Each structure stands twice: as C-alpha cells, then as structure tokens.
Short mmCIF file of C-alpha atoms in Angstrom, two decimals:
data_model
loop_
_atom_site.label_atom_id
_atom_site.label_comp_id
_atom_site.label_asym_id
_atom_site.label_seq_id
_atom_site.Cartn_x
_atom_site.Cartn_y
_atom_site.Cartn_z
CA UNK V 1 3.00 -22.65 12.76
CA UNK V 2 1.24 -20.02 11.01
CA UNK V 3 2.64 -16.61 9.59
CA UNK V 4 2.19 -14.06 11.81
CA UNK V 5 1.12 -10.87 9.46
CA UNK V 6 0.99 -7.43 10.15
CA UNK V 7 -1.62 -5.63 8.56
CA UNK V 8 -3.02 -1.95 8.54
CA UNK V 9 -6.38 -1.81 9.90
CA UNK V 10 -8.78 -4.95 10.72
CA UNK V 11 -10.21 -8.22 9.98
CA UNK V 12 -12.15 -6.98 6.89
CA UNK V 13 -10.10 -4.75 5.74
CA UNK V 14 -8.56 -4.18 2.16
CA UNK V 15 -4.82 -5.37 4.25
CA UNK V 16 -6.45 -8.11 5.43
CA UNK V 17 -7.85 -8.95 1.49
CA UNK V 18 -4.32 -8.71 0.72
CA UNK V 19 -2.74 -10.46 3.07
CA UNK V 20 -4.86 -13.49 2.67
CA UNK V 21 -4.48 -13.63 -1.08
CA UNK V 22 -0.67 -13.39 -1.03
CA UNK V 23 -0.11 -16.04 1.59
CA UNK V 24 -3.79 -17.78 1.83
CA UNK V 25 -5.76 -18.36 4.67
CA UNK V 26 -2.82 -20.16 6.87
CA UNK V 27 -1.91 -16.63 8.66
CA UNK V 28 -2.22 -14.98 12.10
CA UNK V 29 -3.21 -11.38 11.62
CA UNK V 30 -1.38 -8.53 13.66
CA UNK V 31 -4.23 -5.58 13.46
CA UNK V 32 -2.60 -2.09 13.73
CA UNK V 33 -4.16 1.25 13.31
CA UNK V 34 -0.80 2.91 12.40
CA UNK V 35 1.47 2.23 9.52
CA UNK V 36 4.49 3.18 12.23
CA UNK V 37 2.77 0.68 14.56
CA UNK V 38 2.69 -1.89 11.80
CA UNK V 39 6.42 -1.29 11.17
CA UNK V 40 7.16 -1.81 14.98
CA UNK V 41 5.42 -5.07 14.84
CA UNK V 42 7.64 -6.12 12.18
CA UNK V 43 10.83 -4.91 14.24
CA UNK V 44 9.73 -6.36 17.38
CA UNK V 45 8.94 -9.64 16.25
CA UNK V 46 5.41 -9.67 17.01
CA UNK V 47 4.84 -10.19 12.93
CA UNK V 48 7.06 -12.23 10.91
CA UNK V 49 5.94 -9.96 7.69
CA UNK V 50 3.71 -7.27 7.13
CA UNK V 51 1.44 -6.15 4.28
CA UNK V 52 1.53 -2.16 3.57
CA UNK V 53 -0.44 0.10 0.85
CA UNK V 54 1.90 2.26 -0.80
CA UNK V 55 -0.11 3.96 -3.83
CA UNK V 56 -3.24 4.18 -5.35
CA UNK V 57 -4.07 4.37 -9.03
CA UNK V 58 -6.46 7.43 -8.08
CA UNK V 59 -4.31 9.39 -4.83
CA UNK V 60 -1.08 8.16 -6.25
CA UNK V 61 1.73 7.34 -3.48
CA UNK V 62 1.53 7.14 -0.16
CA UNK V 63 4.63 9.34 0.44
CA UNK V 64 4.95 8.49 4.55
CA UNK V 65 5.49 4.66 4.02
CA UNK V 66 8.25 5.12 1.80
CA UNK V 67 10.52 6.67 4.22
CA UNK V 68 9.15 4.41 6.73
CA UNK V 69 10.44 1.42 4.70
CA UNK V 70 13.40 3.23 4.38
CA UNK V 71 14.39 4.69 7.93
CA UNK V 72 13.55 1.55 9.24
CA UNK V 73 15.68 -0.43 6.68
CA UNK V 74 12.92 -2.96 6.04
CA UNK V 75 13.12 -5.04 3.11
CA UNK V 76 10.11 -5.58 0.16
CA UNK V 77 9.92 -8.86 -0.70
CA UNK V 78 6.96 -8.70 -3.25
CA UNK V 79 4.23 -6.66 -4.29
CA UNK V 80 0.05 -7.40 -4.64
CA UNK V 81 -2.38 -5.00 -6.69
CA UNK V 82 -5.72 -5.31 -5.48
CA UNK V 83 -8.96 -3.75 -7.45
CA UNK V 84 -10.83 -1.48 -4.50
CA UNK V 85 -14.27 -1.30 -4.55
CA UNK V 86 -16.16 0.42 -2.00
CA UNK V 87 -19.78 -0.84 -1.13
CA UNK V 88 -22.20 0.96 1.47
CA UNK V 89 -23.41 -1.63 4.25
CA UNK V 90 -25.71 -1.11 7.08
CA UNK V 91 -27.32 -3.48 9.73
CA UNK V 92 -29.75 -5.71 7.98
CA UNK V 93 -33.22 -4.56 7.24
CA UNK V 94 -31.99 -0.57 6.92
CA UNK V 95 -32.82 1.45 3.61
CA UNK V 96 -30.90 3.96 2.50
CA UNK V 97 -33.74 6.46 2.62
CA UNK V 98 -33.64 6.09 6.54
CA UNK V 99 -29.64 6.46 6.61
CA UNK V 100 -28.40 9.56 8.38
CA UNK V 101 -24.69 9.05 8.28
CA UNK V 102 -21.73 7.37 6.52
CA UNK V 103 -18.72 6.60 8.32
CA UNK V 104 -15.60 5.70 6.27
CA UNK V 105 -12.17 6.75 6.24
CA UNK V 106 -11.49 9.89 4.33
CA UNK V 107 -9.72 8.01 1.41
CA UNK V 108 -12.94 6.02 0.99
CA UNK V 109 -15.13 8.65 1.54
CA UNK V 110 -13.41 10.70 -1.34
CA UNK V 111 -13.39 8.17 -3.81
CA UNK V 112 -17.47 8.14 -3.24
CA UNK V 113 -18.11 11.55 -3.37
CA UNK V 114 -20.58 11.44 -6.43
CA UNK V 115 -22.39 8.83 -5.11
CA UNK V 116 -22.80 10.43 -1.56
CA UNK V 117 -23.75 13.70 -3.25
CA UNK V 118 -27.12 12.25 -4.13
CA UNK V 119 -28.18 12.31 -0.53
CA UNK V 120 -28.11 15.95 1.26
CA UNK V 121 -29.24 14.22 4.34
CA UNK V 122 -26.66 12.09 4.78
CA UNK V 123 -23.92 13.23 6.97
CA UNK V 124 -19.89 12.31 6.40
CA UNK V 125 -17.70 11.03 9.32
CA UNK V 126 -14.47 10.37 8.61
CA UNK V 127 -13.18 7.09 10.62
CA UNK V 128 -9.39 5.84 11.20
CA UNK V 129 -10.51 2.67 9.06
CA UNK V 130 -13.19 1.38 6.61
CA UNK V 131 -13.40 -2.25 8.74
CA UNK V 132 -13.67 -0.81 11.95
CA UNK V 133 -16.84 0.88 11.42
CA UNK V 134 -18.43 -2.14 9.63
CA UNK V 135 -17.26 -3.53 12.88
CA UNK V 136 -18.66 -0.91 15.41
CA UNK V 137 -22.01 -0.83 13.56
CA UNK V 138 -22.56 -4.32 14.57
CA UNK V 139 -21.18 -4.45 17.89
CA UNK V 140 -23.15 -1.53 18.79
CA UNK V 141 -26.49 -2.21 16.46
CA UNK V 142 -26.18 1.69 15.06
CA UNK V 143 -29.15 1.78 12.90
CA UNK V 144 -29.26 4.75 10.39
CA UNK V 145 -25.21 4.40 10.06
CA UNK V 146 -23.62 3.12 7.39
CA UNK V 147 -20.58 2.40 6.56
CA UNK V 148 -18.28 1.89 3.01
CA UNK V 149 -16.10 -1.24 3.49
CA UNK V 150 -14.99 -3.78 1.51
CA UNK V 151 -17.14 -6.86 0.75
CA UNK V 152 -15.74 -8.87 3.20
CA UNK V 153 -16.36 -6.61 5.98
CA UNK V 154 -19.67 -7.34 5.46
CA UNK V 155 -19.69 -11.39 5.43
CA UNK V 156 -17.61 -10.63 8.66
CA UNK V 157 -19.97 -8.21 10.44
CA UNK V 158 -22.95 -9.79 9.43
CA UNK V 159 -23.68 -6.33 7.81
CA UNK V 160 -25.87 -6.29 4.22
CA UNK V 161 -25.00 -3.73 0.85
CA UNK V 162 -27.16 -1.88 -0.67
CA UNK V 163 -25.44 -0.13 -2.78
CA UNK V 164 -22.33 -2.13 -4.22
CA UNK V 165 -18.97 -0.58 -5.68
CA UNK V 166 -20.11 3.26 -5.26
CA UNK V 167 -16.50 4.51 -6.15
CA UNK V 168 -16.58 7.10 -8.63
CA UNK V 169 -13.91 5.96 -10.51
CA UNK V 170 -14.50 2.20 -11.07
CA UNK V 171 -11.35 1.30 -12.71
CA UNK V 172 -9.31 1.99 -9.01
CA UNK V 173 -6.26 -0.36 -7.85
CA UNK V 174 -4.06 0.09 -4.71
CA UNK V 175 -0.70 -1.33 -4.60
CA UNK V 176 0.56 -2.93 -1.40
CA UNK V 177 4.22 -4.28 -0.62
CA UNK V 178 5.21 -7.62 1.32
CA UNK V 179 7.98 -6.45 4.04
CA UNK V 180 9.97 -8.60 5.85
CA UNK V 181 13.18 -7.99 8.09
CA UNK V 182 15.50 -9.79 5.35
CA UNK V 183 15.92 -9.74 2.22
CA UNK V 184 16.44 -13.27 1.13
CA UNK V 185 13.27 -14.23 -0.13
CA UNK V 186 13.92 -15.11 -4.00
CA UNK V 187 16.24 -17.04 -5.79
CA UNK V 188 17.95 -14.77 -8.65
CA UNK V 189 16.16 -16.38 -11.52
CA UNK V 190 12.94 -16.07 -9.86
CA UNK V 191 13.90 -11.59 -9.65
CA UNK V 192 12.41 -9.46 -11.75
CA UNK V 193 11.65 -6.19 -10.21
CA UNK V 194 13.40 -4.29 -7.30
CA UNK V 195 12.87 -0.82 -5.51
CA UNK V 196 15.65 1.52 -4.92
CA UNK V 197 16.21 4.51 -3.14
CA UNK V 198 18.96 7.16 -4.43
CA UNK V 199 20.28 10.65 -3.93
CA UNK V 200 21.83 12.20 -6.65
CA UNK V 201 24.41 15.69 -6.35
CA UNK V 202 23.40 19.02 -7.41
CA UNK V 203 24.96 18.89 -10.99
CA UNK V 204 23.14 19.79 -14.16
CA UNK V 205 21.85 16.40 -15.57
CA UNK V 206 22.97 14.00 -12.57
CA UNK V 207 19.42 12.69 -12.60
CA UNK V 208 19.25 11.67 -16.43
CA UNK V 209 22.97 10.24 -16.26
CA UNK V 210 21.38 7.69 -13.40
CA UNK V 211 17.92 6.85 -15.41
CA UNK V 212 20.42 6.39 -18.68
CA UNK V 213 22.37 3.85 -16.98
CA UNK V 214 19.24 2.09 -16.19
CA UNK V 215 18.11 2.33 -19.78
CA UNK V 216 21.70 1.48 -20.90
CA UNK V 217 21.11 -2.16 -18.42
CA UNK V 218 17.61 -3.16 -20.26
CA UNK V 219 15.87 -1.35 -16.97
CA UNK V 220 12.43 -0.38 -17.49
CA UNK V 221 11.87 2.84 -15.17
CA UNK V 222 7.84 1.87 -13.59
CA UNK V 223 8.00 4.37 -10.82
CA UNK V 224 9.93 7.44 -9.72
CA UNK V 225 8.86 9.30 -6.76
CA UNK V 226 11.13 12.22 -4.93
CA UNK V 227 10.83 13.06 -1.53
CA UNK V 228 13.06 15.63 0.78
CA UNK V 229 16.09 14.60 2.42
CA UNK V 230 14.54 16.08 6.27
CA UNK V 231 18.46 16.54 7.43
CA UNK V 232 19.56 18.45 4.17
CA UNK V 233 17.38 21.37 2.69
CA UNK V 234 16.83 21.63 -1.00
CA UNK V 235 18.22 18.02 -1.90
CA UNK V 236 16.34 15.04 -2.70
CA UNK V 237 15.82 11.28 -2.41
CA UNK V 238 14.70 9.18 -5.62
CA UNK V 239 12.27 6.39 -4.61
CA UNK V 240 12.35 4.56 -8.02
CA UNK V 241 10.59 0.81 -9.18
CA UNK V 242 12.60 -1.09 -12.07
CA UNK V 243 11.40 -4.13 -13.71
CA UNK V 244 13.87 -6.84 -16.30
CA UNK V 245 14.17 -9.79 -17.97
CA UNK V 246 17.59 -10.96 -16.76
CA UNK V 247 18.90 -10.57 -13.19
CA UNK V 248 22.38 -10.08 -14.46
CA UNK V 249 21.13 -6.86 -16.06
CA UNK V 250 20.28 -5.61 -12.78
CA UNK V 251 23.44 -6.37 -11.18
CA UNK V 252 25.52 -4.55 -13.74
CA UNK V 253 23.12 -1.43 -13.02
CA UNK V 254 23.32 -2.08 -9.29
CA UNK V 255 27.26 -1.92 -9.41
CA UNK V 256 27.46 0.99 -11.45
CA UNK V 257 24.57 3.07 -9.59
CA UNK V 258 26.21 2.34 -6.48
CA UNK V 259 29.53 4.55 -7.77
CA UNK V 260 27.41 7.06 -9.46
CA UNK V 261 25.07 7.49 -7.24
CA UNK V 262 24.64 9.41 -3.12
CA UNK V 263 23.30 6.74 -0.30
CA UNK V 264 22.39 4.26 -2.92
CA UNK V 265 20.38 1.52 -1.12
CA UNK V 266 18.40 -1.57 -2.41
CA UNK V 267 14.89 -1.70 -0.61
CA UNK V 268 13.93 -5.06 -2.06
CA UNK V 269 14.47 -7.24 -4.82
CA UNK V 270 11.41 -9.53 -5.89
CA UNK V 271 8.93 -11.20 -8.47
CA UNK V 272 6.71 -8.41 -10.71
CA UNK V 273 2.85 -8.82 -9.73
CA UNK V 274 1.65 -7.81 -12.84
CA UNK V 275 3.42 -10.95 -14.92
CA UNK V 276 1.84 -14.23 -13.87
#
C-alpha cells in the first residue's frame, strides 16, 4: 500500500518536490492549504507522514511550525534541502509583453521582486500557494495571468516558462522536515543529527552552561532559534539542531541536558541531509 503523505499546498508544489524525492514516486499525497491542517492529517490518520518547510536560506525560519511540531508532540524523522527556483509560466502561446498580472504567494513573489520590477504594468496578487495558481490558470484558461511556480507545476498544468529561475537571489534553499507520529524510525548507528527543544532559568549564563555541555559531548550547534513561552512572559524556549559522529555522544548530552535543563524534550532524532 502506498504512503499516505501530507504535504503543504498541491500537486506541483515545492512539498510535493519534496515529498517525492524523499520517498519516490510510490506515495498518496494528502493536499492541505494549512500547516495546522497538515498537522491534523498527521494526528488523524489520514497521512501516515507529512512533509513541512521549516526555514529558508533567504526568510530564515518559519517560526509557527516549530511550535506546531512541538504542541502537537510530533516527531522529525529526517530532513530534505531542496534548491527553490521560481519560474514565471502562463498558458501556452502568451508573451510576457501581453501579461497583466502575476499571481504567486507572497514568499515567491518577494524573492522575485527585481525581476517583477522590470514590468510597471504588471500587477502582484498574492495567492495562498504557488501550485494552485499554475493550477487555476489552466482550469480556467486566464490568459494575461501568470503565475511563479515551480517547474513541475508546469509539466502538470500543461502551462509553458518564459522566464526560468527569476529569484533574485539564485543561490536559495528551503529546508523541510519528515514528521511522523513516532519516533522510531532509525537505528542508533544510522543517527546523526537530532532537534531539541529547551527552556533554560533566568540565571546569568544558564544558556552558555547548556551550549558548553553540548560542545563538551562533540555536539556541533547548526541551529538555535528562541521563541516565547505564550503561558509565561519574558521566558523563552530554545529550538536548537545538533549534528555528531557517535550516537553515544549524544546520549551522554541528552542525559545531562535533561537535569540541567527546563521541559527538555527530544523532537526527533535522524540521519543529517547534508552528508550523503
């Protein structure tokens, strides 16, 4: 039986990219327009796994999804980078010249901005997703409407670029986690990263006591991102990536951070993207 996979957006869209290159073409997709709706799919049991952004090389993180992963006590089983590029399509047959508006999703539209700048008669709509209005320009033949979509929005639509990769910033990656319910997904010699989430107490150097222990385990620190305990004013969760060499290195850290540290909670422990 195929995997049933939850993804952000539509067929065509950078999740679906993702999802398809981290478990191949075998897959049911679960389209949702909401990351809270993609997280319910994963609770329900509609998806057995879901795919979800969670920063950008360019925007950095998506601060929402962490506390979604969290609140929800979902589990990250791995990680996929994926280059973005952002191409212009239109119905076939269309020139640019005769476009009067892009449709995108703000993100998307942002990262253009030079690009779109050229053409003063071209007017910006901002969309929930960059597939679904590759989609809608099909399905309801809008000519002079373009949208920016991924390549394979286009093969999908039947939709033609002209004007490939338009991002301003070529060199652009997003990073997306693999949830699942559980957590048992690797075997321990097959671990090397894992994503925590800590709260540390008010004391003068708490924070740098944590990050030495880390240091002091052969942790390398990849990503730290704070964001504000809602139920407590002024105090602060940690959010924080750590890749190693040896698992047992992690478990020392993971028994010590677990005295040291407030609410200390493992969000996932799996295999670093970025080493093949």
């Amino acid at each position: 039986m195929d995997l049933k996979i939850a993804i952000q957006g539509i067929k065509g869209s950078n999740h679906h990219k993702v999802a398809k290159d981290y478990f191949g073409d075998a897959i049911n997709l679960v389209e949702c327009m909401s990351f809270d709706k993609l997280v319910a799919s994963v609770l329900d049991g509609t998806a057995d796994k879901a795919v979800m952004a969670i920063e950008n090389s360019i925007a950095g993180s998506i601060i929402p999804n962490y506390n979604l992963v969290y609140h929800n006590n979902l589990h990250i089983i791995g990680e996929q980078y994926l280059n973005i590029n952002h191409n212009l399509m239109v119905l076939k047959g269309q020139d640019i010249s005769k476009i009067t508006e892009v449709r995108s999703h703000p993100m998307a539209l942002l990262q253009c901005m030079d690009f779109l700048k050229q053409y003063d008669h071209i007017k910006l709509v901002e969309d929930v997703d960059t597939a679904e209005t590759a989609k809608q320009i099909q399905e309801n033949q809008l000519a002079h409407v373009a949208a920016i979509a991924p390549d394979v929005a286009a093969e999908l639509y039947n939709l033609e670029i002209i004007a490939p990769a338009i991002q301003t910033i070529k060199n652009n990656a997003t990073r997306f986690i693999i949830l699942k319910k559980e957590n048992k997904e690797w075997p321990k010699e097959a671990i090397n990263k894992a994503s925590l989430r800590f709260i540390t107490d008010h004391k003068r150097g708490s924070l740098a006591t944590v990050l030495n222990v880390m240091s002091d385990c052969h942790l390398n620190l990849t990503k730290i991102q704070s964001l504000p305990v809602i139920e407590t004013p002024w105090k602060y969760a940690f959010f924080v990536d750590v890749t190693f060499d040896a698992y047992q290195n992690f478990a020392k850290a993971k028994s010590l951070l677990k005295i040291m540290a407030e609410d200390f909670r493992v969000l996932g422990e799996y295999k670093n993207a970025l080493i093949k």
